[in-house]
Tab-separated table of C-alpha atoms and ligand atoms in Angstrom:
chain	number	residue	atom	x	y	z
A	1	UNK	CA	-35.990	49.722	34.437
A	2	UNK	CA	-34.519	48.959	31.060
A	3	UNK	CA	-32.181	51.865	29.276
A	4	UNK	CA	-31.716	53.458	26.200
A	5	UNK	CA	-29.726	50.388	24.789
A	6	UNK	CA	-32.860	48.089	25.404
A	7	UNK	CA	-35.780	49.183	22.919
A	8	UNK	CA	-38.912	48.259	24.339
A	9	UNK	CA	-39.634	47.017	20.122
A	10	UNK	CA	-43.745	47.174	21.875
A	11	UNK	CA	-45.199	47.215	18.065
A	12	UNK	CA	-43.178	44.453	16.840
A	13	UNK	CA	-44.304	42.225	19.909
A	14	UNK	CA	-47.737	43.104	20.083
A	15	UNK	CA	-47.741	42.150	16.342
A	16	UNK	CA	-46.107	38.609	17.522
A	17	UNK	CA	-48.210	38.598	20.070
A	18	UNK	CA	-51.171	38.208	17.773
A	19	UNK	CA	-49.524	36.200	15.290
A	20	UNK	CA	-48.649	33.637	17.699
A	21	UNK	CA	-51.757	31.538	17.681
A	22	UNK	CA	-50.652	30.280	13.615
A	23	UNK	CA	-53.264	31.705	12.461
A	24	UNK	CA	-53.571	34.373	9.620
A	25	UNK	CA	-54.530	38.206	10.580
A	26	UNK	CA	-54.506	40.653	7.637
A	27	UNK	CA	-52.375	43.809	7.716
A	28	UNK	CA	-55.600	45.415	7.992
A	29	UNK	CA	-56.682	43.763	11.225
A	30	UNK	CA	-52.999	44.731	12.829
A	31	UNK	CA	-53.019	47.974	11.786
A	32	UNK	CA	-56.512	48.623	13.306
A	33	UNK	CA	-55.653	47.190	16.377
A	34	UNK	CA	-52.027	48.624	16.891
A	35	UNK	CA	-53.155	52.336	15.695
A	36	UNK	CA	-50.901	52.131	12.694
A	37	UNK	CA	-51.309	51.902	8.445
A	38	UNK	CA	-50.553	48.371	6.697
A	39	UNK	CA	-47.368	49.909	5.060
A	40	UNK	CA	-46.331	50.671	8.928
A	41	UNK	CA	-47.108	46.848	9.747
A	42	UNK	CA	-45.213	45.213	6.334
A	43	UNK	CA	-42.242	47.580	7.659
A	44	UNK	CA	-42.381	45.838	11.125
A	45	UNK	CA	-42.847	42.369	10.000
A	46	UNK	CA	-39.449	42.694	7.864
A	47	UNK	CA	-38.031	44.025	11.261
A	48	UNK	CA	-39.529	40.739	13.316
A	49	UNK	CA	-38.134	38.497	9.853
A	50	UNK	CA	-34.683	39.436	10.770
A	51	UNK	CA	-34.949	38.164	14.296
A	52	UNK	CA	-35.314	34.437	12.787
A	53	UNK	CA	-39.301	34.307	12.599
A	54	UNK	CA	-40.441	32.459	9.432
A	55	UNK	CA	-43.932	34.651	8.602
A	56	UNK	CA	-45.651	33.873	5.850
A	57	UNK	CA	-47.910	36.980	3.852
A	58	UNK	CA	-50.871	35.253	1.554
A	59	UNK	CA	-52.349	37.344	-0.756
A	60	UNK	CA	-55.745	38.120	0.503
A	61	UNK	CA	-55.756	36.416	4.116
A	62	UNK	CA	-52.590	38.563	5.755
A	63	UNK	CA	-50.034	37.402	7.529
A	64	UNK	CA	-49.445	33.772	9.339
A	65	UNK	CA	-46.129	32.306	11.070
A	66	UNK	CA	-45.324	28.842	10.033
A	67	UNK	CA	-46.030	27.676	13.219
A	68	UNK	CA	-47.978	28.698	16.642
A	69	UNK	CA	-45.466	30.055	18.354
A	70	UNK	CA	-44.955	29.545	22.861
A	71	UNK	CA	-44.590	32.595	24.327
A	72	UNK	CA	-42.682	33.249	27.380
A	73	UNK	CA	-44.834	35.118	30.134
A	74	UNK	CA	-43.128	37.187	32.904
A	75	UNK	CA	-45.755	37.388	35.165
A	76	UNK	CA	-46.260	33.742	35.002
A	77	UNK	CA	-42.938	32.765	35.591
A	78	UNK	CA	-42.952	35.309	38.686
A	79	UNK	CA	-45.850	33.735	40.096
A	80	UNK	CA	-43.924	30.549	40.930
A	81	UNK	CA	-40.239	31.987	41.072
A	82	UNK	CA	-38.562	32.632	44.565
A	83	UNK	CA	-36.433	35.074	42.783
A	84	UNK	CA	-36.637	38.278	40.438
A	85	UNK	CA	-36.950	37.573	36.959
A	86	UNK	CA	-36.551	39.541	34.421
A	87	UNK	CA	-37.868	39.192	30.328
A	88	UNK	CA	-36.252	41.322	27.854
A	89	UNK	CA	-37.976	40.163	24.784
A	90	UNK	CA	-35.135	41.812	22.252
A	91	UNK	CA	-31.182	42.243	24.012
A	92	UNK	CA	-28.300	41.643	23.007
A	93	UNK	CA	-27.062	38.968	25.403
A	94	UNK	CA	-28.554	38.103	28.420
A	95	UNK	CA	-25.674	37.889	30.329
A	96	UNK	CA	-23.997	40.704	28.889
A	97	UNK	CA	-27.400	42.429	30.151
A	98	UNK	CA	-26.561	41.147	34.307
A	99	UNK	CA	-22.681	41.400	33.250
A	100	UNK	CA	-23.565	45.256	32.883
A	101	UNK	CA	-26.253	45.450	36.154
A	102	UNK	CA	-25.373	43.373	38.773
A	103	UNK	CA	-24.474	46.248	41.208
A	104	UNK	CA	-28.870	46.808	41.609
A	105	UNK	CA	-29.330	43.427	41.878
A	106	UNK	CA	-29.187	40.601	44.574
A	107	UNK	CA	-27.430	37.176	43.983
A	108	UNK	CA	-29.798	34.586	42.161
A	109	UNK	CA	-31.828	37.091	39.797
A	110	UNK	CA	-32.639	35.930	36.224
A	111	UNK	CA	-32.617	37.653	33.102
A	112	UNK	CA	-34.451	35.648	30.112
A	113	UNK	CA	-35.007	36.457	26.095
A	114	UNK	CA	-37.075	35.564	23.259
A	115	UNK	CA	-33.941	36.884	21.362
A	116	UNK	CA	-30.216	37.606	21.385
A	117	UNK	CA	-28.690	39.803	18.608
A	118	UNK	CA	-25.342	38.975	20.099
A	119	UNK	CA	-25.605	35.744	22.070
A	120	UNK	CA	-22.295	34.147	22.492
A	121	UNK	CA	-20.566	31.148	23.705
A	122	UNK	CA	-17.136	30.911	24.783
A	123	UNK	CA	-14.120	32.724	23.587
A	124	UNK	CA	-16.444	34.369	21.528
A	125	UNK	CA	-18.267	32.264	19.503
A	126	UNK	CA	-21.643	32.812	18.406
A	127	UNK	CA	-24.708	31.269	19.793
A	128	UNK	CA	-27.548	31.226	17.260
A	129	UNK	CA	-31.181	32.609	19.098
A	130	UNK	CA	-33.534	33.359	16.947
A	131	UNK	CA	-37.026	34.442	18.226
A	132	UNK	CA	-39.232	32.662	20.167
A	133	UNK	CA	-38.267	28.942	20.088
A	134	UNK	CA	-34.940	28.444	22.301
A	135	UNK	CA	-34.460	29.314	26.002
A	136	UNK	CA	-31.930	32.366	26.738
A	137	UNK	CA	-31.173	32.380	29.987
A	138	UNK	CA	-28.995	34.512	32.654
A	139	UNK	CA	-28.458	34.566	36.577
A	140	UNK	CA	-26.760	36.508	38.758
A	141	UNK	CA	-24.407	34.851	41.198
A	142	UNK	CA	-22.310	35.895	43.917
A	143	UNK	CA	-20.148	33.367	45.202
A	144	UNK	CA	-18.657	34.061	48.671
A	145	UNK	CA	-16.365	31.492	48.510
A	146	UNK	CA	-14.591	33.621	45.533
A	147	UNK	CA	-13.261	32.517	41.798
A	148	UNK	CA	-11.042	29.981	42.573
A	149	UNK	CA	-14.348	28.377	43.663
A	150	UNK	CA	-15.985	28.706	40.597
A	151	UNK	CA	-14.119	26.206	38.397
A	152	UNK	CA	-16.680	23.388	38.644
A	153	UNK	CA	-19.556	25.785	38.511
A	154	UNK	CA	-20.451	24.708	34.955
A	155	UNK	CA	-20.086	21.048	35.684
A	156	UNK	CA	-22.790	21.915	38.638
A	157	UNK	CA	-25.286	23.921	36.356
A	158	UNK	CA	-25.064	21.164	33.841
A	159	UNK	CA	-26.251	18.611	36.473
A	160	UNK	CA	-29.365	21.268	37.456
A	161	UNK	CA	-30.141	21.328	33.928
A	162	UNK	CA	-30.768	17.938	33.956
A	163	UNK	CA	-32.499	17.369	37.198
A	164	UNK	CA	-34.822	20.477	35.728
A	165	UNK	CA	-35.241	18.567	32.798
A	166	UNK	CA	-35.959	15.641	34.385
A	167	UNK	CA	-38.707	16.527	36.710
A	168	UNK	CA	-40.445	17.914	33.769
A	169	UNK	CA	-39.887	14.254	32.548
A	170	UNK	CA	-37.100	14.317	30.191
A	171	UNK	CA	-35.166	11.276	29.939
A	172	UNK	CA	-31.527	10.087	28.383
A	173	UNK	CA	-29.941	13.733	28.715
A	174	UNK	CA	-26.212	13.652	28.885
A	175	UNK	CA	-23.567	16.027	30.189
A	176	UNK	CA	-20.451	16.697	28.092
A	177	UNK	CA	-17.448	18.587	29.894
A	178	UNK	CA	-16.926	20.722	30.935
A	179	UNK	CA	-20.313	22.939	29.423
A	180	UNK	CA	-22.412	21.012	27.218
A	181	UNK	CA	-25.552	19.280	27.820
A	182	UNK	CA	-26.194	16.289	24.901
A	183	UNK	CA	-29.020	14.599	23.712
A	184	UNK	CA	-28.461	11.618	21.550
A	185	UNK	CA	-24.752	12.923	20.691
A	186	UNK	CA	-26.121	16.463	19.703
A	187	UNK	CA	-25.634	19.518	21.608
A	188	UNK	CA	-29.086	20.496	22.840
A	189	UNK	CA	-27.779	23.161	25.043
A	190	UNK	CA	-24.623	25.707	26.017
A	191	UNK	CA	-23.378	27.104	29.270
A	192	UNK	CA	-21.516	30.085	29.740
A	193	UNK	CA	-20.054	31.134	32.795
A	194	UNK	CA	-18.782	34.706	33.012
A	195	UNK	CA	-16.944	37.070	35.882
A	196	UNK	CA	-17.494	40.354	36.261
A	197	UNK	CA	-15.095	40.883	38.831
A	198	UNK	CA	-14.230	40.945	42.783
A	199	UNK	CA	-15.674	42.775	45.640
A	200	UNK	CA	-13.459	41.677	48.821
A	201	UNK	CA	-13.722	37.848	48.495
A	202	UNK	CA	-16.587	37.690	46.706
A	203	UNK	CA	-16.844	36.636	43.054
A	204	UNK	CA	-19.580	38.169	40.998
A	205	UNK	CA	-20.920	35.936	38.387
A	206	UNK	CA	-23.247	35.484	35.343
A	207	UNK	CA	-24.005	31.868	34.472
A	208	UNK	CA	-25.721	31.780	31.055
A	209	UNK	CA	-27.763	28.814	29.251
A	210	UNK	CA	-28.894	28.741	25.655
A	211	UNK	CA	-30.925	25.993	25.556
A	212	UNK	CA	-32.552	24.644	22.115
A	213	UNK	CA	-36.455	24.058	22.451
A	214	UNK	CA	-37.817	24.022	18.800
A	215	UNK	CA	-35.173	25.897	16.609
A	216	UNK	CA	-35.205	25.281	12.806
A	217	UNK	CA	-32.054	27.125	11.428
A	218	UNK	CA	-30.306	26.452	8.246
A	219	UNK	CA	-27.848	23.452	8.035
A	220	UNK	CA	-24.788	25.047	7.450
A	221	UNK	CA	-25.371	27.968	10.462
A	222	UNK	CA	-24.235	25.617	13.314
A	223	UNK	CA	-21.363	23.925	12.374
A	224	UNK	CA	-21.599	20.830	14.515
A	225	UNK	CA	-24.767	18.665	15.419
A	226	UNK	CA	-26.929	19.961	17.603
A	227	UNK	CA	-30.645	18.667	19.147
A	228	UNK	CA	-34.344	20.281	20.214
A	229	UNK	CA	-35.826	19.624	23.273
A	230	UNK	CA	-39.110	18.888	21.467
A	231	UNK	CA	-37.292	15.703	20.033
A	232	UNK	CA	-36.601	14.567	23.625
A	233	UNK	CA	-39.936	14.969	24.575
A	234	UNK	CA	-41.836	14.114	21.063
A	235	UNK	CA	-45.838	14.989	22.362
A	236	UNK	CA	-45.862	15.720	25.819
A	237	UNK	CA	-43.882	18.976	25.461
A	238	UNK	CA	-43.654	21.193	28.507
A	239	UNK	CA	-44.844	24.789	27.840
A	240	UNK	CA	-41.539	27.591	27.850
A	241	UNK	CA	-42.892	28.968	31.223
A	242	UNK	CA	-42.226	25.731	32.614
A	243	UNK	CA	-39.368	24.670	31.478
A	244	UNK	CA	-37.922	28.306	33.140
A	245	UNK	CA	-39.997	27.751	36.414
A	246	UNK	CA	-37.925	24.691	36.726
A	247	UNK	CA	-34.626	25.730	35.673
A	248	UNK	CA	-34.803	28.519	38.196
A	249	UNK	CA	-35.373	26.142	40.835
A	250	UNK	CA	-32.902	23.566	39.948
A	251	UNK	CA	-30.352	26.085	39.337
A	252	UNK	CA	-31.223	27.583	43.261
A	253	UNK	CA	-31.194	24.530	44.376
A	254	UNK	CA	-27.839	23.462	43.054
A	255	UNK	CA	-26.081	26.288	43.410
A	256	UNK	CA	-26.811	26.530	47.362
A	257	UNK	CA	-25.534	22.733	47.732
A	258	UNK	CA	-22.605	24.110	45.714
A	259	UNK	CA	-21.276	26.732	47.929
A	260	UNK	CA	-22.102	24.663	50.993
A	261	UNK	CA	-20.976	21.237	49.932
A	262	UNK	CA	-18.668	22.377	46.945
A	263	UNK	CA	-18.004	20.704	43.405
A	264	UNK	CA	-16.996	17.119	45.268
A	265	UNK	CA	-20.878	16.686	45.903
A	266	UNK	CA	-21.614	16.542	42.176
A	267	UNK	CA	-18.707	14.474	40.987
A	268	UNK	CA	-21.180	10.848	41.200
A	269	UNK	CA	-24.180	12.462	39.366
A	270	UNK	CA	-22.240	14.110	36.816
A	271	UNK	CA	-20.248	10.960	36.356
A	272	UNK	CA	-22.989	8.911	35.655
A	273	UNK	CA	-24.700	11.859	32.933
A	274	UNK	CA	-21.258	11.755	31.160
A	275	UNK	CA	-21.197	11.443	27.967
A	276	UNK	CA	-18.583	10.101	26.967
A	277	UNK	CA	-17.267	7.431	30.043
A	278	UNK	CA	-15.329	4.934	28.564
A	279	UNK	CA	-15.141	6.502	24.988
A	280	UNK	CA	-12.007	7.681	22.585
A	281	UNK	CA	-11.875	11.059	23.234
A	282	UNK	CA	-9.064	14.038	22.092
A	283	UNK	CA	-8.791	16.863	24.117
A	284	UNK	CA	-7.999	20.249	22.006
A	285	UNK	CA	-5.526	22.870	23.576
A	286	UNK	CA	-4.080	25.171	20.997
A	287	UNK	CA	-2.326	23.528	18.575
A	288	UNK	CA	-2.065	20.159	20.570
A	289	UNK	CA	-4.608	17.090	20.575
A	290	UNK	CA	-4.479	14.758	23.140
A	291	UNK	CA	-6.094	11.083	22.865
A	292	UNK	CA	-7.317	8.921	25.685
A	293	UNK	CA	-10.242	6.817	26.865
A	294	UNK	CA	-12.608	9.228	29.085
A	295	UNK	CA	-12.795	8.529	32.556
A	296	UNK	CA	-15.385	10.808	33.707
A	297	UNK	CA	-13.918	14.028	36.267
A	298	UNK	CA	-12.481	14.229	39.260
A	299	UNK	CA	-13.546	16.214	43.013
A	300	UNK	CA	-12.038	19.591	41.568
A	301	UNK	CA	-13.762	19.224	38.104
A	302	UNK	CA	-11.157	18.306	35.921
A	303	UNK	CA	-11.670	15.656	33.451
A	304	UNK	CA	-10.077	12.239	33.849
A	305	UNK	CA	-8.204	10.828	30.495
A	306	UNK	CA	-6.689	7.156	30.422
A	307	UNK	CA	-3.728	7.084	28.262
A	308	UNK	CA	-0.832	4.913	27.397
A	309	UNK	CA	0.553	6.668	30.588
A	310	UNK	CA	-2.178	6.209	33.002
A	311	UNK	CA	-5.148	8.451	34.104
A	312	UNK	CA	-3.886	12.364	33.598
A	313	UNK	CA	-6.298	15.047	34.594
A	314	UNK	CA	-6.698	18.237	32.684
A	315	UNK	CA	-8.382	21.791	33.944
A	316	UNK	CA	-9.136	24.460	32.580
A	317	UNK	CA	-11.466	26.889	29.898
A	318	UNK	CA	-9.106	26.784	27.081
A	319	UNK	CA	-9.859	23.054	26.397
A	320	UNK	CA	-12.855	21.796	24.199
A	321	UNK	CA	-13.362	17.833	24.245
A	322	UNK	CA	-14.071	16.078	21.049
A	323	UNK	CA	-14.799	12.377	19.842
A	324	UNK	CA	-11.706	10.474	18.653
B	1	LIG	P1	-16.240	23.543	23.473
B	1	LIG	O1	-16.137	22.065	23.574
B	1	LIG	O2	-14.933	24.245	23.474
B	1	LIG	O3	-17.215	24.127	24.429
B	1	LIG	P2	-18.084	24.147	21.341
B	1	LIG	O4	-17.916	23.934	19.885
B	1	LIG	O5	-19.236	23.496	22.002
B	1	LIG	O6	-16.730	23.766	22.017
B	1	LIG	P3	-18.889	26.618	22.489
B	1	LIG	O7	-18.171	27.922	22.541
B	1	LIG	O8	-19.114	25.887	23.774
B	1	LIG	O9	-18.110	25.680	21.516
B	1	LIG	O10	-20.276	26.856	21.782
B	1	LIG	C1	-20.345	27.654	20.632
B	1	LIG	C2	-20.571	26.739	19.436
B	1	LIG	O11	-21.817	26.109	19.590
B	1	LIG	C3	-20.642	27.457	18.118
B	1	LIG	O12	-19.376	27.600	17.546
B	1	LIG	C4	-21.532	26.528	17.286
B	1	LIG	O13	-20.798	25.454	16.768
B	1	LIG	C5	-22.462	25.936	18.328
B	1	LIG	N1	-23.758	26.631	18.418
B	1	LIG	C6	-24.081	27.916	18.228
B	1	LIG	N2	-25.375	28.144	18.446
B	1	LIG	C7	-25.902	26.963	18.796
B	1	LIG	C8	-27.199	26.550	19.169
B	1	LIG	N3	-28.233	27.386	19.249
B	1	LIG	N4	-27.340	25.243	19.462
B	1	LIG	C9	-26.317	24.373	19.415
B	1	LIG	N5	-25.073	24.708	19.087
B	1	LIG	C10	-24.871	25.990	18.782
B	2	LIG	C1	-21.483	27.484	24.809
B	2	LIG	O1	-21.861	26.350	24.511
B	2	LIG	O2	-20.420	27.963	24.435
B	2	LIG	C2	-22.298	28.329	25.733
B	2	LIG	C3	-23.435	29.007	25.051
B	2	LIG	C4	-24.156	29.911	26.028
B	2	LIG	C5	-25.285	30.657	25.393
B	2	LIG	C6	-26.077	31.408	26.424
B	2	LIG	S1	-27.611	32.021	25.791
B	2	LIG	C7	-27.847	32.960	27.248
B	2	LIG	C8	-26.499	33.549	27.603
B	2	LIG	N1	-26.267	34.768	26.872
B	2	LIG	C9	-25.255	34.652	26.005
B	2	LIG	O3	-24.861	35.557	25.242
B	2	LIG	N2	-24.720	33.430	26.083
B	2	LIG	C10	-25.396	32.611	27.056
């Protein structure tokens, strides 16, 4: 049951809902059908303009978005999911949503969005997700083995990305550590891995991917280059449902072998989805910049940098990897 805090918005998606085929339906049409007056409809499709939906309004022929737009279906994705899932077209952040529920919930739910009005990456950056053409998606996690297990746990989730990816038949997806999945040297997706705290030894957590499907933002709103999964897959284009039906099972999947087997088991795969083996690399902490040749990561996770020294290893959240 969703609170207070999550508006159910049901006029604003039913009018979505019937714009989504690209084709034009007059105010007069929508209003009729929803119960409402035109002024009541403009008024709404301002509202659904601010959550990043490009709708057109021709004089005469009503409203049209610029493009059909693939809707995500609960039921659909329920039908072939071993575990509960959860859409909440309009939230705030997905896993701010499980951050805040997890107590009703068992391990391995999923929380999904059309659209975050505060998505976020990490130490508080913004993650742009406008309506309708990314993939925002939260699960719940306990993991018995506690926190100090859950250092490689992006690493892991980027690898289940892939093989998600890849069985939808995605190909040349790279990993970038420790949180980044890259497609042709642009960021194509984000993962965010959050604690909500301890119970005994048990670590509750929300693992979070924002992953770009057909996004067309201004230049200047992401400030670093970033890729759509429709590029990687030019025509044959998975639907949205899909694309979930397989994360959830890749993500299952991998995170089982991970408590069982532990990061170690990943180190080969991720190795050889690295993005940058054998490239100049810095690494950013603070105010310091360190340069080396990477070397892909080690059985804990930690990412392997040849220097005039010799191979060091660095750990940790507060560093962000960037081409030399
Ligand atoms: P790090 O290497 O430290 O992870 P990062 O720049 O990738 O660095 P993150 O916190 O992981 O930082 O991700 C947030 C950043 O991602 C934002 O500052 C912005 O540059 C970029 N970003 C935001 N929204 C998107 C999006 N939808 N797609 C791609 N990139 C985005
Ligand atoms: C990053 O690259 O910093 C990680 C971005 C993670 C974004 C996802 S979108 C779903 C989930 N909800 C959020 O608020 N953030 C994550």
């Amino acid at each position: 049951m969703q609170d207070n805090k999550y508006k159910q918005h049901t006029v604003k998606l039913q009018i979505i809902k019937f714009l989504s085929d690209g084709e034009f339906h007059s105010g007069e049409d929508l209003g009729e059908s929803l119960g409402i007056s035109r002024a009541a409809i403009s008024k709404h499709v301002k509202g659904i303009q601010e959550w990043g939906i490009d709708i057109a309004r021709v004089q005469g022929k009503g409203y049209q978005l610029a493009r059909p737009m693939d809707l995500l279906d609960q039921k659909v994705i329920q039908a072939s999911a071993t575990v509960p899932v959860e859409l909440i077209p309009v939230i705030d952040s997905t896993n701010q949503y499980l951050l805040e529920t997890f107590h009703q919930r068992e391990s391995g739910c999923v929380c999904i969005a059309e659209y975050q009005s505060q998505g976020r990456g990490r130490r508080g950056r913004k993650w742009q997700s406008p309506y309708g053409s990314n993939l925002y998606f939260s699960m719940y996690w306990k993991l018995e083995a506690g926190v100090a297990a859950a250092m490689g746990l992006s690493l892991a989730i980027g690898v289940a990305i892939v093989d998600a990816l890849e069985s939808l038949g995605a190909r040349d997806l790279k990993l970038k550590w420790p949180n980044d999945l890259y497609y042709q040297d642009k960021k194509l997706a984000g993962i965010l891995v959050e604690m909500s705290g301890q119970t005994g030894g048990e670590a509750h957590l929300v693992i979070g991917m924002g992953l770009n499907i057909d996004m067309r933002v201004g230049d200047n709103s992401i400030d670093q280059p970033w890729a759509n999964l429709s590029q990687v897959f030019d025509a044959e284009m998975p639907t949205r449902n899909q694309i979930v039906i397989a994360l959830i099972q890749a993500w299952k999947q991998v995170l089982d072998q991970y408590e069982e087997q532990g990061m170690a088991s990943f180190v080969e795969r991720w190795n050889a989805l690295d993005n940058f083996k054998d490239k100049p690399i810095k690494l950013l902490m603070g105010n310091k910049e360190i340069y080396g040749i990477g070397k892909g990561i080690n059985a804990q996770g930690g990412i392997l940098l040849q220097t005039d020294q010799g191979i060091e290893t660095y750990v940790g959240g507060e560093i962000s990897l960037r081409k030399a």
